[in-house]
mmCIF file with all atom_site columns, C-alpha atoms in Angstrom:
data_model
loop_
_atom_site.group_PDB
_atom_site.id
_atom_site.type_symbol
_atom_site.label_atom_id
_atom_site.label_alt_id
_atom_site.label_comp_id
_atom_site.label_asym_id
_atom_site.label_entity_id
_atom_site.label_seq_id
_atom_site.pdbx_PDB_ins_code
_atom_site.Cartn_x
_atom_site.Cartn_y
_atom_site.Cartn_z
_atom_site.occupancy
_atom_site.B_iso_or_equiv
_atom_site.pdbx_formal_charge
_atom_site.auth_seq_id
_atom_site.auth_comp_id
_atom_site.auth_asym_id
_atom_site.auth_atom_id
_atom_site.pdbx_PDB_model_num
ATOM 1  C CA . MET A 1 1  ? 0.320  -0.257  -0.603  1.00 0.00 ? 1  MET A CA 1
ATOM 2  C CA . GLY A 1 2  ? 1.353  3.205   -0.707  1.00 0.00 ? 2  GLY A CA 1
ATOM 3  C CA . VAL A 1 3  ? 0.428  6.946   -1.390  1.00 0.00 ? 3  VAL A CA 1
ATOM 4  C CA . GLU A 1 4  ? 2.482  9.330   -4.048  1.00 0.00 ? 4  GLU A CA 1
ATOM 5  C CA . GLN A 1 5  ? 1.183  12.938  -3.795  1.00 0.00 ? 5  GLN A CA 1
ATOM 6  C CA . ALA A 1 6  ? 2.784  16.080  -5.766  1.00 0.00 ? 6  ALA A CA 1
ATOM 7  C CA . PRO A 1 7  ? 1.756  19.024  -4.050  1.00 0.00 ? 7  PRO A CA 1
ATOM 8  C CA . GLY A 1 8  ? 3.558  21.937  -5.901  1.00 0.00 ? 8  GLY A CA 1
ATOM 9  C CA . GLU A 1 9  ? 4.968  22.489  -9.048  1.00 0.00 ? 9  GLU A CA 1
ATOM 10 C CA . GLY A 1 10 ? 7.654  20.284  -9.255  1.00 0.00 ? 10 GLY A CA 1
ATOM 11 C CA . PHE A 1 11 ? 7.703  18.208  -5.606  1.00 0.00 ? 11 PHE A CA 1
ATOM 12 C CA . ARG A 1 12 ? 6.791  15.239  -4.500  1.00 0.00 ? 12 ARG A CA 1
ATOM 13 C CA . TRP A 1 13 ? 6.854  13.418  -1.877  1.00 0.00 ? 13 TRP A CA 1
ATOM 14 C CA . GLY A 1 14 ? 5.417  9.569   -0.700  1.00 0.00 ? 14 GLY A CA 1
ATOM 15 C CA . VAL A 1 15 ? 5.381  6.340   1.434   1.00 0.00 ? 15 VAL A CA 1
ATOM 16 C CA . LEU A 1 16 ? 5.085  2.300   0.734   1.00 0.00 ? 16 LEU A CA 1
ATOM 17 C CA . ARG A 1 17 ? 4.164  0.456   3.402   1.00 0.00 ? 17 ARG A CA 1
ATOM 18 C CA . ASP A 1 18 ? 4.734  -3.810  1.788   1.00 0.00 ? 18 ASP A CA 1
ATOM 19 C CA . GLY A 1 19 ? 3.642  -6.625  3.935   1.00 0.00 ? 19 GLY A CA 1
ATOM 20 C CA . SER A 1 20 ? 5.307  -9.228  1.630   1.00 0.00 ? 20 SER A CA 1
ATOM 21 C CA . SER A 1 21 ? 8.688  -8.188  0.350   1.00 0.00 ? 21 SER A CA 1
ATOM 22 C CA . TRP A 1 22 ? 11.470 -5.249  0.218   1.00 0.00 ? 22 TRP A CA 1
ATOM 23 C CA . LEU A 1 23 ? 11.481 -3.016  -2.266  1.00 0.00 ? 23 LEU A CA 1
ATOM 24 C CA . GLY A 1 24 ? 9.519  -5.075  -4.532  1.00 0.00 ? 24 GLY A CA 1
ATOM 25 C CA . GLY A 1 25 ? 12.502 -8.062  -4.589  1.00 0.00 ? 25 GLY A CA 1
ATOM 26 C CA . TYR A 1 26 ? 12.644 -10.822 -1.932  1.00 0.00 ? 26 TYR A CA 1
ATOM 27 C CA . PRO A 1 27 ? 15.500 -11.388 -0.484  1.00 0.00 ? 27 PRO A CA 1
ATOM 28 C CA . SER A 1 28 ? 16.861 -13.760 2.058   1.00 0.00 ? 28 SER A CA 1
ATOM 29 C CA . GLY A 1 29 ? 19.823 -14.496 3.402   1.00 0.00 ? 29 GLY A CA 1
ATOM 30 C CA . ALA A 1 30 ? 20.819 -11.958 6.699   1.00 0.00 ? 30 ALA A CA 1
ATOM 31 C CA . PHE A 1 31 ? 17.569 -10.601 6.135   1.00 0.00 ? 31 PHE A CA 1
ATOM 32 C CA . GLY A 1 32 ? 15.678 -13.330 6.808   1.00 0.00 ? 32 GLY A CA 1
ATOM 33 C CA . ASN A 1 33 ? 13.163 -15.079 4.465   1.00 0.00 ? 33 ASN A CA 1
ATOM 34 C CA . ASN A 1 34 ? 9.777  -13.523 5.182   1.00 0.00 ? 34 ASN A CA 1
ATOM 35 C CA . VAL A 1 35 ? 11.412 -9.139  5.584   1.00 0.00 ? 35 VAL A CA 1
ATOM 36 C CA . ARG A 1 36 ? 7.919  -6.220  4.754   1.00 0.00 ? 36 ARG A CA 1
ATOM 37 C CA . SER A 1 37 ? 9.900  -2.495  3.984   1.00 0.00 ? 37 SER A CA 1
ATOM 38 C CA . ALA A 1 38 ? 8.321  0.884   4.383   1.00 0.00 ? 38 ALA A CA 1
ATOM 39 C CA . THR A 1 39 ? 10.158 3.736   2.282   1.00 0.00 ? 39 THR A CA 1
ATOM 40 C CA . ALA A 1 40 ? 9.600  7.351   2.264   1.00 0.00 ? 40 ALA A CA 1
ATOM 41 C CA . TRP A 1 41 ? 10.708 9.589   -0.122  1.00 0.00 ? 41 TRP A CA 1
ATOM 42 C CA . PHE A 1 42 ? 10.706 13.581  -1.302  1.00 0.00 ? 42 PHE A CA 1
ATOM 43 C CA . GLY A 1 43 ? 11.486 14.720  -4.540  1.00 0.00 ? 43 GLY A CA 1
ATOM 44 C CA . ARG A 1 44 ? 12.045 17.696  -6.956  1.00 0.00 ? 44 ARG A CA 1
ATOM 45 C CA . SER A 1 45 ? 12.462 18.692  -10.461 1.00 0.00 ? 45 SER A CA 1
ATOM 46 C CA . ALA A 1 46 ? 12.865 21.711  -11.752 1.00 0.00 ? 46 ALA A CA 1
ATOM 47 C CA . ARG A 1 47 ? 13.399 22.813  -15.586 1.00 0.00 ? 47 ARG A CA 1
ATOM 48 C CA . LEU A 1 48 ? 15.672 26.109  -16.212 1.00 0.00 ? 48 LEU A CA 1
ATOM 49 C CA . ARG A 1 49 ? 15.026 27.687  -19.576 1.00 0.00 ? 49 ARG A CA 1
ATOM 50 C CA . LEU A 1 50 ? 18.535 28.947  -21.233 1.00 0.00 ? 50 LEU A CA 1
ATOM 51 C CA . ASP A 1 51 ? 17.067 31.095  -24.416 1.00 0.00 ? 51 ASP A CA 1
ATOM 52 C CA . ASP A 1 52 ? 14.207 29.430  -27.044 1.00 0.00 ? 52 ASP A CA 1
ATOM 53 C CA . HIS A 1 53 ? 16.275 26.747  -28.215 1.00 0.00 ? 53 HIS A CA 1
ATOM 54 C CA . TRP A 1 54 ? 17.841 24.667  -24.891 1.00 0.00 ? 54 TRP A CA 1
ATOM 55 C CA . SER A 1 55 ? 16.606 24.086  -21.298 1.00 0.00 ? 55 SER A CA 1
ATOM 56 C CA . VAL A 1 56 ? 18.009 22.656  -18.271 1.00 0.00 ? 56 VAL A CA 1
ATOM 57 C CA . SER A 1 57 ? 16.077 20.276  -16.736 1.00 0.00 ? 57 SER A CA 1
ATOM 58 C CA . VAL A 1 58 ? 16.898 18.657  -12.865 1.00 0.00 ? 58 VAL A CA 1
ATOM 59 C CA . SER A 1 59 ? 15.617 15.929  -11.020 1.00 0.00 ? 59 SER A CA 1
ATOM 60 C CA . GLY A 1 60 ? 16.259 14.364  -7.512  1.00 0.00 ? 60 GLY A CA 1
ATOM 61 C CA . THR A 1 61 ? 14.612 12.599  -4.854  1.00 0.00 ? 61 THR A CA 1
ATOM 62 C CA . VAL A 1 62 ? 15.943 11.764  -1.417  1.00 0.00 ? 62 VAL A CA 1
ATOM 63 C CA . ALA A 1 63 ? 14.525 7.807   0.414   1.00 0.00 ? 63 ALA A CA 1
ATOM 64 C CA . MET A 1 64 ? 14.591 6.224   3.027   1.00 0.00 ? 64 MET A CA 1
ATOM 65 C CA . SER A 1 65 ? 13.459 2.747   3.605   1.00 0.00 ? 65 SER A CA 1
ATOM 66 C CA . SER A 1 66 ? 13.331 0.130   6.533   1.00 0.00 ? 66 SER A CA 1
ATOM 67 C CA . THR A 1 67 ? 13.025 -3.400  6.879   1.00 0.00 ? 67 THR A CA 1
ATOM 68 C CA . GLU A 1 68 ? 11.361 -5.419  9.089   1.00 0.00 ? 68 GLU A CA 1
ATOM 69 C CA . SER A 1 69 ? 11.932 -9.702  9.406   1.00 0.00 ? 69 SER A CA 1
#
């Protein structure tokens, strides 16, 4: 289950709770076999227009994830 929002132009954030995997994967070994995860993120994108023909686009995301086994 997850939620993603874009409260303003160029901003986005979200949370994801996964009760049966870790970010969609199924790790084993040191992580155990029954892994659940929670992830939260914040992102920002921007576009800078240089002239009538050129522009620069940048985007970045910061995320934190934790696991439980």
